[in-house]
Amino acid sequence: NKWRIVLPDNGRQWKDQKQVSTFYSGNKIKTTKYSWFTFLPQNLFEQFHRLGNVYFFFLAVLNWFPQVEVFHREITMLPLIVVLLASMVKDAVEDYGKHQFDKTINFSKTRVYDK
């Protein structure tokens, strides 16, 4: 277990406070799941945890083999692509809304009581 040390702001323990504050992050609130770089891989990873998406992916892969081909390849991939894109857009909009709300909360004024 790591214990967090809270030091009073009286100026005498500046050296200790500086050392402790480098280890811990600030009071920022972050409720978003994604960043710009992790959105696509993380979202695809979450999408393929759903059984329906795995099923349509399996059908699309299976349809690339000429012996098993039932429909045109593009037609088999279409439902999967539409569902993945719609889910990605929904998740991106939700995450952006969370980001905007976090930004509003993090930059709001607060009142700090001190002796």
JSON list of C-alpha atoms in Angstrom, two decimals:
[
{"chain": "A", "resi": 1, "resn": "ASN", "atom": "CA", "xyz": [0.00, 0.00, 0.00]},
{"chain": "A", "resi": 2, "resn": "LYS", "atom": "CA", "xyz": [1.16, 3.50, -0.80]},
{"chain": "A", "resi": 3, "resn": "TRP", "atom": "CA", "xyz": [0.27, 6.21, 1.65]},
{"chain": "A", "resi": 4, "resn": "ARG", "atom": "CA", "xyz": [-0.22, 9.78, 0.56]},
{"chain": "A", "resi": 5, "resn": "ILE", "atom": "CA", "xyz": [1.34, 12.40, 2.78]},
{"chain": "A", "resi": 6, "resn": "VAL", "atom": "CA", "xyz": [-0.54, 15.70, 3.05]},
{"chain": "A", "resi": 7, "resn": "LEU", "atom": "CA", "xyz": [1.62, 18.56, 4.26]},
{"chain": "A", "resi": 8, "resn": "PRO", "atom": "CA", "xyz": [0.37, 21.93, 5.52]},
{"chain": "A", "resi": 9, "resn": "ASP", "atom": "CA", "xyz": [1.17, 24.93, 3.38]},
{"chain": "A", "resi": 10, "resn": "ASN", "atom": "CA", "xyz": [3.13, 26.91, 5.95]},
{"chain": "A", "resi": 11, "resn": "GLY", "atom": "CA", "xyz": [6.34, 27.34, 3.95]},
{"chain": "A", "resi": 12, "resn": "ARG", "atom": "CA", "xyz": [8.60, 25.37, 6.31]},
{"chain": "A", "resi": 13, "resn": "GLN", "atom": "CA", "xyz": [8.31, 22.03, 4.52]},
{"chain": "A", "resi": 14, "resn": "TRP", "atom": "CA", "xyz": [8.72, 23.20, 0.92]},
{"chain": "A", "resi": 15, "resn": "LYS", "atom": "CA", "xyz": [11.45, 20.64, 0.18]},
{"chain": "A", "resi": 16, "resn": "ASP", "atom": "CA", "xyz": [9.34, 17.70, 1.41]},
{"chain": "A", "resi": 17, "resn": "GLN", "atom": "CA", "xyz": [6.24, 18.98, -0.37]},
{"chain": "A", "resi": 18, "resn": "LYS", "atom": "CA", "xyz": [8.12, 19.25, -3.64]},
{"chain": "A", "resi": 19, "resn": "GLN", "atom": "CA", "xyz": [9.35, 15.66, -3.32]},
{"chain": "A", "resi": 20, "resn": "VAL", "atom": "CA", "xyz": [5.90, 14.30, -2.49]},
{"chain": "A", "resi": 21, "resn": "SER", "atom": "CA", "xyz": [4.08, 16.28, -5.21]},
{"chain": "A", "resi": 22, "resn": "THR", "atom": "CA", "xyz": [6.23, 14.80, -8.00]},
{"chain": "A", "resi": 23, "resn": "PHE", "atom": "CA", "xyz": [5.02, 11.31, -7.12]},
{"chain": "A", "resi": 24, "resn": "TYR", "atom": "CA", "xyz": [1.28, 12.06, -7.02]},
{"chain": "A", "resi": 25, "resn": "SER", "atom": "CA", "xyz": [-0.88, 13.70, -9.64]},
{"chain": "A", "resi": 26, "resn": "GLY", "atom": "CA", "xyz": [-3.04, 16.73, -9.05]},
{"chain": "A", "resi": 27, "resn": "ASN", "atom": "CA", "xyz": [-6.74, 17.07, -8.37]},
{"chain": "A", "resi": 28, "resn": "LYS", "atom": "CA", "xyz": [-7.73, 16.90, -12.03]},
{"chain": "A", "resi": 29, "resn": "ILE", "atom": "CA", "xyz": [-10.85, 14.91, -12.83]},
{"chain": "A", "resi": 30, "resn": "LYS", "atom": "CA", "xyz": [-10.61, 12.63, -15.87]},
{"chain": "A", "resi": 31, "resn": "THR", "atom": "CA", "xyz": [-13.58, 10.42, -16.72]},
{"chain": "A", "resi": 32, "resn": "THR", "atom": "CA", "xyz": [-12.81, 9.86, -20.41]},
{"chain": "A", "resi": 33, "resn": "LYS", "atom": "CA", "xyz": [-11.87, 6.41, -21.65]},
{"chain": "A", "resi": 34, "resn": "TYR", "atom": "CA", "xyz": [-9.95, 7.33, -24.76]},
{"chain": "A", "resi": 35, "resn": "SER", "atom": "CA", "xyz": [-7.23, 9.64, -25.95]},
{"chain": "A", "resi": 36, "resn": "TRP", "atom": "CA", "xyz": [-6.46, 10.61, -29.55]},
{"chain": "A", "resi": 37, "resn": "PHE", "atom": "CA", "xyz": [-3.98, 7.78, -29.91]},
{"chain": "A", "resi": 38, "resn": "THR", "atom": "CA", "xyz": [-5.85, 5.02, -28.10]},
{"chain": "A", "resi": 39, "resn": "PHE", "atom": "CA", "xyz": [-9.33, 5.57, -29.53]},
{"chain": "A", "resi": 40, "resn": "LEU", "atom": "CA", "xyz": [-9.18, 3.28, -32.57]},
{"chain": "A", "resi": 41, "resn": "PRO", "atom": "CA", "xyz": [-7.38, 0.25, -31.05]},
{"chain": "A", "resi": 42, "resn": "GLN", "atom": "CA", "xyz": [-9.17, 0.39, -27.73]},
{"chain": "A", "resi": 43, "resn": "ASN", "atom": "CA", "xyz": [-12.58, 0.90, -29.31]},
{"chain": "A", "resi": 44, "resn": "LEU", "atom": "CA", "xyz": [-12.08, -1.97, -31.77]},
{"chain": "A", "resi": 45, "resn": "PHE", "atom": "CA", "xyz": [-10.94, -4.17, -28.89]},
{"chain": "A", "resi": 46, "resn": "GLU", "atom": "CA", "xyz": [-14.14, -3.35, -27.00]},
{"chain": "A", "resi": 47, "resn": "GLN", "atom": "CA", "xyz": [-16.31, -3.81, -30.10]},
{"chain": "A", "resi": 48, "resn": "PHE", "atom": "CA", "xyz": [-15.01, -7.30, -30.76]},
{"chain": "A", "resi": 49, "resn": "HIS", "atom": "CA", "xyz": [-15.87, -8.38, -27.24]},
{"chain": "A", "resi": 50, "resn": "ARG", "atom": "CA", "xyz": [-19.47, -8.39, -28.42]},
{"chain": "A", "resi": 51, "resn": "LEU", "atom": "CA", "xyz": [-20.55, -11.75, -29.79]},
{"chain": "A", "resi": 52, "resn": "GLY", "atom": "CA", "xyz": [-22.57, -10.27, -32.67]},
{"chain": "A", "resi": 53, "resn": "ASN", "atom": "CA", "xyz": [-19.56, -8.38, -34.03]},
{"chain": "A", "resi": 54, "resn": "VAL", "atom": "CA", "xyz": [-17.39, -11.48, -33.81]},
{"chain": "A", "resi": 55, "resn": "TYR", "atom": "CA", "xyz": [-20.07, -13.46, -35.68]},
{"chain": "A", "resi": 56, "resn": "PHE", "atom": "CA", "xyz": [-20.26, -10.95, -38.55]},
{"chain": "A", "resi": 57, "resn": "PHE", "atom": "CA", "xyz": [-16.46, -10.77, -38.68]},
{"chain": "A", "resi": 58, "resn": "PHE", "atom": "CA", "xyz": [-16.32, -14.57, -38.93]},
{"chain": "A", "resi": 59, "resn": "LEU", "atom": "CA", "xyz": [-18.85, -14.51, -41.79]},
{"chain": "A", "resi": 60, "resn": "ALA", "atom": "CA", "xyz": [-16.86, -11.82, -43.61]},
{"chain": "A", "resi": 61, "resn": "VAL", "atom": "CA", "xyz": [-13.61, -13.80, -43.29]},
{"chain": "A", "resi": 62, "resn": "LEU", "atom": "CA", "xyz": [-15.32, -17.04, -44.31]},
{"chain": "A", "resi": 63, "resn": "ASN", "atom": "CA", "xyz": [-16.79, -15.38, -47.38]},
{"chain": "A", "resi": 64, "resn": "TRP", "atom": "CA", "xyz": [-13.29, -14.57, -48.71]},
{"chain": "A", "resi": 65, "resn": "PHE", "atom": "CA", "xyz": [-12.75, -18.25, -49.46]},
{"chain": "A", "resi": 66, "resn": "PRO", "atom": "CA", "xyz": [-14.16, -19.17, -52.90]},
{"chain": "A", "resi": 67, "resn": "GLN", "atom": "CA", "xyz": [-15.31, -22.64, -51.76]},
{"chain": "A", "resi": 68, "resn": "VAL", "atom": "CA", "xyz": [-17.57, -21.20, -49.07]},
{"chain": "A", "resi": 69, "resn": "GLU", "atom": "CA", "xyz": [-18.56, -17.91, -50.69]},
{"chain": "A", "resi": 70, "resn": "VAL", "atom": "CA", "xyz": [-22.30, -17.31, -50.57]},
{"chain": "A", "resi": 71, "resn": "PHE", "atom": "CA", "xyz": [-22.64, -13.56, -51.17]},
{"chain": "A", "resi": 72, "resn": "HIS", "atom": "CA", "xyz": [-20.36, -11.01, -52.65]},
{"chain": "A", "resi": 73, "resn": "ARG", "atom": "CA", "xyz": [-17.50, -10.16, -50.31]},
{"chain": "A", "resi": 74, "resn": "GLU", "atom": "CA", "xyz": [-18.49, -6.52, -50.00]},
{"chain": "A", "resi": 75, "resn": "ILE", "atom": "CA", "xyz": [-22.09, -7.33, -49.09]},
{"chain": "A", "resi": 76, "resn": "THR", "atom": "CA", "xyz": [-20.98, -9.60, -46.25]},
{"chain": "A", "resi": 77, "resn": "MET", "atom": "CA", "xyz": [-18.66, -6.95, -44.82]},
{"chain": "A", "resi": 78, "resn": "LEU", "atom": "CA", "xyz": [-21.24, -4.16, -45.01]},
{"chain": "A", "resi": 79, "resn": "PRO", "atom": "CA", "xyz": [-23.27, -4.96, -41.83]},
{"chain": "A", "resi": 80, "resn": "LEU", "atom": "CA", "xyz": [-20.10, -5.27, -39.77]},
{"chain": "A", "resi": 81, "resn": "ILE", "atom": "CA", "xyz": [-18.67, -1.98, -41.07]},
{"chain": "A", "resi": 82, "resn": "VAL", "atom": "CA", "xyz": [-21.94, -0.11, -40.50]},
{"chain": "A", "resi": 83, "resn": "VAL", "atom": "CA", "xyz": [-22.30, -1.39, -36.94]},
{"chain": "A", "resi": 84, "resn": "LEU", "atom": "CA", "xyz": [-18.65, -0.69, -36.08]},
{"chain": "A", "resi": 85, "resn": "LEU", "atom": "CA", "xyz": [-18.76, 2.84, -37.51]},
{"chain": "A", "resi": 86, "resn": "ALA", "atom": "CA", "xyz": [-22.03, 3.68, -35.77]},
{"chain": "A", "resi": 87, "resn": "SER", "atom": "CA", "xyz": [-20.68, 2.42, -32.43]},
{"chain": "A", "resi": 88, "resn": "MET", "atom": "CA", "xyz": [-17.42, 4.32, -32.93]},
{"chain": "A", "resi": 89, "resn": "VAL", "atom": "CA", "xyz": [-19.24, 7.57, -33.65]},
{"chain": "A", "resi": 90, "resn": "LYS", "atom": "CA", "xyz": [-21.48, 7.08, -30.60]},
{"chain": "A", "resi": 91, "resn": "ASP", "atom": "CA", "xyz": [-18.50, 6.35, -28.34]},
{"chain": "A", "resi": 92, "resn": "ALA", "atom": "CA", "xyz": [-16.53, 9.30, -29.72]},
{"chain": "A", "resi": 93, "resn": "VAL", "atom": "CA", "xyz": [-19.42, 11.71, -29.12]},
{"chain": "A", "resi": 94, "resn": "GLU", "atom": "CA", "xyz": [-19.96, 10.40, -25.58]},
{"chain": "A", "resi": 95, "resn": "ASP", "atom": "CA", "xyz": [-16.25, 10.61, -24.76]},
{"chain": "A", "resi": 96, "resn": "TYR", "atom": "CA", "xyz": [-16.01, 14.14, -26.16]},
{"chain": "A", "resi": 97, "resn": "GLY", "atom": "CA", "xyz": [-18.95, 15.17, -23.98]},
{"chain": "A", "resi": 98, "resn": "LYS", "atom": "CA", "xyz": [-17.20, 13.70, -20.95]},
{"chain": "A", "resi": 99, "resn": "HIS", "atom": "CA", "xyz": [-14.04, 15.58, -21.90]},
{"chain": "A", "resi": 100, "resn": "GLN", "atom": "CA", "xyz": [-15.93, 18.88, -22.13]},
{"chain": "A", "resi": 101, "resn": "PHE", "atom": "CA", "xyz": [-17.62, 18.27, -18.76]},
{"chain": "A", "resi": 102, "resn": "ASP", "atom": "CA", "xyz": [-14.26, 17.39, -17.15]},
{"chain": "A", "resi": 103, "resn": "LYS", "atom": "CA", "xyz": [-12.80, 20.57, -18.58]},
{"chain": "A", "resi": 104, "resn": "THR", "atom": "CA", "xyz": [-15.65, 22.61, -17.12]},
{"chain": "A", "resi": 105, "resn": "ILE", "atom": "CA", "xyz": [-15.25, 21.03, -13.68]},
{"chain": "A", "resi": 106, "resn": "ASN", "atom": "CA", "xyz": [-11.46, 21.26, -13.64]},
{"chain": "A", "resi": 107, "resn": "PHE", "atom": "CA", "xyz": [-11.44, 24.97, -14.48]},
{"chain": "A", "resi": 108, "resn": "SER", "atom": "CA", "xyz": [-14.27, 25.98, -12.14]},
{"chain": "A", "resi": 109, "resn": "LYS", "atom": "CA", "xyz": [-13.52, 28.26, -9.22]},
{"chain": "A", "resi": 110, "resn": "THR", "atom": "CA", "xyz": [-13.33, 26.73, -5.77]},
{"chain": "A", "resi": 111, "resn": "ARG", "atom": "CA", "xyz": [-13.08, 28.13, -2.31]},
{"chain": "A", "resi": 112, "resn": "VAL", "atom": "CA", "xyz": [-10.18, 26.92, -0.16]},
{"chain": "A", "resi": 113, "resn": "TYR", "atom": "CA", "xyz": [-10.30, 27.42, 3.59]},
{"chain": "A", "resi": 114, "resn": "ASP", "atom": "CA", "xyz": [-6.99, 27.93, 5.34]},
{"chain": "A", "resi": 115, "resn": "LYS", "atom": "CA", "xyz": [-6.17, 28.98, 8.90]}
]
